[in-house]
């Protein structure tokens, strides 16, 4: 079985001329001299490194499409005809009390000081990419009114065009970071939180000190990596002056905008954009524990950690060091991940896929537990978009996994709502939307609910935010139905026994019982009674 055909993909604007393609290389079986394109090798012949990245930058998100041997579709959810676990204390389980709308989907995370969320999902890191910046109002307010955590990603201060540094090279003013935090806080009502992520450059710039002193943020997140790539964060910039500015702020900018030949290529029009890259980190136990202590000394009440699809060694480091440091939430991001900008070959070909890395996570967490070491609250990320797979990941990682981190799936509703607003204003409403109506109250099924809650403030809520709220309500209802079917009326009662493996390979990797063996002993006991 070939898991991925390289050399042509819509994400990078390439395609094969021939209907017949060599499976491993992705080259056409018959490559013709004079071909007008446009496979990856053909386009690379004159556009070079540009072909590494999905595009156009700032107008899309991309998700890798390698078809791994095992994923969450290889698990199914158990359903039962009896029982009702997790009902409120004193409530008798019967057909009147055990209705799916009574299911509690709230979760919480934190070592000592807990953060509640209305549904067990939160955003991926929305950092310095253009698509995060341009849609921030929709994403931030949407997360706030949905009652979930919002992660403000790395490099926001560092790429702020209006950034002001003090005489020590530290952040003095960052209007963009201020906007990010204040937008979320405007509608925050006690569920979820906004946390800011730190990488190497953020630490050097003093981002943590800035958001603590000016905004009194309670949580900061350290970043080791992500699922989409095993190098630092990246964006593209379109002007020579901007590229030079970012290089002067300490970033790696490629091609180097200070070189005369690069400047000439840009003037000629051949070079159309520059890449800004973050540096690789170097993790040590001592350095990590010292940094956690430093951040707590600054005043942060909670410290979280985001790590990527690294090897089993780094996963063990993340779990063990986080336990020692009493980290409040450890998010583990499996491959292939989604992105605003990551190298397409790397997205598809690096890292431990989500299903496998969660299986390892559970095994490692159990080992710590057996040693009497408390495991920090965990979140799993990497390719989730619906409540069924989210339930599977929560159950597979039970009792350690408290939430699912979603990247693109929580961005899409924000962009959809924003675009509906544009279409309504222009009068050019697509048929796919117009069949539901021609006004906001007609199109958005939860508009009146939000209007009842927020009254005159409803006009401050952009339609992209209503889009995210609407998605969260669909997710919540779907999760309630799945949980009720598995007789779990509270997320705390969801367990690995609520799953079955559909293939023996999935059983071997995950430890979830094969469908023909799950509950077999209990079933045979009934037959023999």
mmCIF file of C-alpha atoms in Angstrom, residues 58-200:
data_model
loop_
_atom_site.group_PDB
_atom_site.id
_atom_site.type_symbol
_atom_site.label_atom_id
_atom_site.label_comp_id
_atom_site.label_asym_id
_atom_site.label_seq_id
_atom_site.Cartn_x
_atom_site.Cartn_y
_atom_site.Cartn_z
ATOM 1 C CA UNK A 58 -2.455 34.488 4.417
ATOM 2 C CA UNK A 59 -5.481 33.281 2.439
ATOM 3 C CA UNK A 60 -5.652 29.595 3.373
ATOM 4 C CA UNK A 61 -4.783 26.908 5.875
ATOM 5 C CA UNK A 62 -3.405 23.531 4.841
ATOM 6 C CA UNK A 63 -3.607 20.014 6.244
ATOM 7 C CA UNK A 64 -1.379 17.154 5.121
ATOM 8 C CA UNK A 65 -3.115 14.184 3.505
ATOM 9 C CA UNK A 66 -0.820 11.236 4.099
ATOM 10 C CA UNK A 67 -3.053 8.223 4.775
ATOM 11 C CA UNK A 68 -1.509 6.576 7.828
ATOM 12 C CA UNK A 69 -1.980 2.828 8.401
ATOM 13 C CA UNK A 70 -4.023 3.405 11.571
ATOM 14 C CA UNK A 71 -6.089 6.366 12.710
ATOM 15 C CA UNK A 72 -9.125 7.016 14.884
ATOM 16 C CA UNK A 73 -11.473 5.562 12.252
ATOM 17 C CA UNK A 74 -10.066 2.197 13.337
ATOM 18 C CA UNK A 75 -11.863 2.609 16.658
ATOM 19 C CA UNK A 76 -15.600 2.500 17.283
ATOM 20 C CA UNK A 77 -17.563 3.685 20.299
ATOM 21 C CA UNK A 78 -19.359 1.190 22.527
ATOM 22 C CA UNK A 79 -23.088 1.640 23.082
ATOM 23 C CA UNK A 80 -25.076 0.168 25.967
ATOM 24 C CA UNK A 81 -28.727 -0.488 26.759
ATOM 25 C CA UNK A 82 -28.354 -0.088 30.516
ATOM 26 C CA UNK A 83 -26.741 2.312 32.983
ATOM 27 C CA UNK A 84 -26.149 6.027 33.375
ATOM 28 C CA UNK A 85 -22.782 7.045 34.820
ATOM 29 C CA UNK A 86 -22.032 10.583 35.933
ATOM 30 C CA UNK A 87 -25.514 11.918 36.657
ATOM 31 C CA UNK A 88 -25.605 14.638 39.335
ATOM 32 C CA UNK A 89 -25.525 13.346 42.879
ATOM 33 C CA UNK A 90 -28.994 12.367 44.082
ATOM 34 C CA UNK A 91 -30.468 11.989 40.583
ATOM 35 C CA UNK A 92 -31.895 8.529 39.990
ATOM 36 C CA UNK A 93 -31.034 6.961 36.655
ATOM 37 C CA UNK A 94 -34.165 6.337 34.601
ATOM 38 C CA UNK A 95 -35.624 7.116 31.191
ATOM 39 C CA UNK A 96 -36.722 10.579 32.309
ATOM 40 C CA UNK A 97 -33.418 11.697 33.869
ATOM 41 C CA UNK A 98 -30.994 10.010 31.470
ATOM 42 C CA UNK A 99 -31.769 12.076 28.362
ATOM 43 C CA UNK A 100 -28.905 13.166 26.161
ATOM 44 C CA UNK A 101 -29.550 16.871 26.722
ATOM 45 C CA UNK A 102 -28.682 16.293 30.399
ATOM 46 C CA UNK A 103 -25.110 15.283 29.549
ATOM 47 C CA UNK A 104 -22.480 17.591 31.053
ATOM 48 C CA UNK A 105 -19.776 18.377 28.467
ATOM 49 C CA UNK A 106 -17.775 20.719 30.686
ATOM 50 C CA UNK A 107 -14.151 19.956 31.400
ATOM 51 C CA UNK A 108 -11.332 21.622 33.304
ATOM 52 C CA UNK A 109 -7.559 21.615 33.420
ATOM 53 C CA UNK A 110 -4.883 22.838 35.790
ATOM 54 C CA UNK A 111 -2.585 21.471 38.489
ATOM 55 C CA UNK A 112 -4.091 23.435 41.388
ATOM 56 C CA UNK A 113 -6.018 26.397 39.942
ATOM 57 C CA UNK A 114 -8.470 24.948 37.437
ATOM 58 C CA UNK A 115 -9.735 26.493 34.200
ATOM 59 C CA UNK A 116 -13.250 25.334 33.208
ATOM 60 C CA UNK A 117 -14.412 25.057 29.593
ATOM 61 C CA UNK A 118 -17.973 24.515 28.363
ATOM 62 C CA UNK A 119 -16.850 21.923 25.802
ATOM 63 C CA UNK A 120 -13.611 19.882 25.795
ATOM 64 C CA UNK A 121 -11.965 21.698 22.887
ATOM 65 C CA UNK A 122 -9.746 24.752 22.491
ATOM 66 C CA UNK A 123 -7.958 26.525 19.665
ATOM 67 C CA UNK A 124 -4.576 25.710 18.293
ATOM 68 C CA UNK A 125 -1.916 28.395 18.511
ATOM 69 C CA UNK A 126 -2.984 31.391 16.424
ATOM 70 C CA UNK A 127 0.201 33.370 16.177
ATOM 71 C CA UNK A 128 2.023 35.558 13.687
ATOM 72 C CA UNK A 129 0.564 34.130 10.489
ATOM 73 C CA UNK A 130 -1.454 36.584 8.423
ATOM 74 C CA UNK A 131 -4.586 34.446 8.553
ATOM 75 C CA UNK A 132 -4.526 34.577 12.360
ATOM 76 C CA UNK A 133 -3.979 38.337 12.418
ATOM 77 C CA UNK A 134 -6.630 39.158 9.845
ATOM 78 C CA UNK A 135 -9.303 36.995 11.473
ATOM 79 C CA UNK A 136 -8.419 37.585 15.123
ATOM 80 C CA UNK A 137 -11.584 39.442 16.086
ATOM 81 C CA UNK A 138 -13.692 36.525 14.865
ATOM 82 C CA UNK A 139 -11.516 33.853 16.478
ATOM 83 C CA UNK A 140 -11.111 35.629 19.832
ATOM 84 C CA UNK A 141 -14.701 36.675 20.428
ATOM 85 C CA UNK A 142 -15.932 33.334 19.101
ATOM 86 C CA UNK A 143 -13.787 31.421 21.584
ATOM 87 C CA UNK A 144 -14.856 33.719 24.415
ATOM 88 C CA UNK A 145 -18.606 33.357 23.844
ATOM 89 C CA UNK A 146 -18.216 29.589 23.259
ATOM 90 C CA UNK A 147 -16.493 29.286 26.643
ATOM 91 C CA UNK A 148 -13.240 27.736 25.449
ATOM 92 C CA UNK A 149 -9.559 28.587 25.751
ATOM 93 C CA UNK A 150 -7.833 30.612 23.054
ATOM 94 C CA UNK A 151 -4.106 30.191 22.412
ATOM 95 C CA UNK A 152 -2.332 33.289 21.131
ATOM 96 C CA UNK A 153 0.644 31.782 19.335
ATOM 97 C CA UNK A 154 4.295 32.646 19.080
ATOM 98 C CA UNK A 155 5.988 35.732 17.608
ATOM 99 C CA UNK A 156 3.030 38.131 17.861
ATOM 100 C CA UNK A 157 5.099 40.841 19.531
ATOM 101 C CA UNK A 158 8.120 40.160 17.368
ATOM 102 C CA UNK A 159 6.326 40.788 14.075
ATOM 103 C CA UNK A 160 4.169 43.680 15.286
ATOM 104 C CA UNK A 161 4.879 46.561 12.847
ATOM 105 C CA UNK A 162 4.270 49.025 15.686
ATOM 106 C CA UNK A 163 6.467 47.227 18.231
ATOM 107 C CA UNK A 164 8.435 49.526 20.526
ATOM 108 C CA UNK A 165 11.504 48.170 22.320
ATOM 109 C CA UNK A 166 13.170 49.653 25.377
ATOM 110 C CA UNK A 167 16.884 50.379 25.667
ATOM 111 C CA UNK A 168 17.494 46.732 26.635
ATOM 112 C CA UNK A 169 15.795 45.357 23.527
ATOM 113 C CA UNK A 170 12.696 44.236 25.426
ATOM 114 C CA UNK A 171 9.050 44.820 24.521
ATOM 115 C CA UNK A 172 7.859 48.204 25.733
ATOM 116 C CA UNK A 173 4.711 48.497 23.625
ATOM 117 C CA UNK A 174 3.023 45.999 21.314
ATOM 118 C CA UNK A 175 -0.334 47.286 20.038
ATOM 119 C CA UNK A 176 -1.003 44.026 18.200
ATOM 120 C CA UNK A 177 -0.555 41.924 21.333
ATOM 121 C CA UNK A 178 -2.727 44.406 23.228
ATOM 122 C CA UNK A 179 -5.437 44.012 20.600
ATOM 123 C CA UNK A 180 -5.256 40.232 20.755
ATOM 124 C CA UNK A 181 -5.658 40.035 24.517
ATOM 125 C CA UNK A 182 -8.248 42.786 24.911
ATOM 126 C CA UNK A 183 -10.477 41.392 22.168
ATOM 127 C CA UNK A 184 -10.820 38.059 23.971
ATOM 128 C CA UNK A 185 -11.243 39.632 27.398
ATOM 129 C CA UNK A 186 -14.109 41.816 26.165
ATOM 130 C CA UNK A 187 -16.477 38.824 26.064
ATOM 131 C CA UNK A 188 -14.775 36.399 28.457
ATOM 132 C CA UNK A 189 -17.209 35.209 31.131
ATOM 133 C CA UNK A 190 -15.223 32.811 33.285
ATOM 134 C CA UNK A 191 -15.001 29.807 30.966
ATOM 135 C CA UNK A 192 -11.741 29.214 29.150
ATOM 136 C CA UNK A 193 -8.884 31.704 29.104
ATOM 137 C CA UNK A 194 -6.438 33.364 26.763
ATOM 138 C CA UNK A 195 -2.867 32.209 27.067
ATOM 139 C CA UNK A 196 0.179 33.442 25.178
ATOM 140 C CA UNK A 197 2.810 31.148 23.739
ATOM 141 C CA UNK A 198 6.573 31.655 24.041
ATOM 142 C CA UNK A 199 9.367 30.518 21.749
ATOM 143 C CA UNK A 200 13.072 31.418 21.685
#
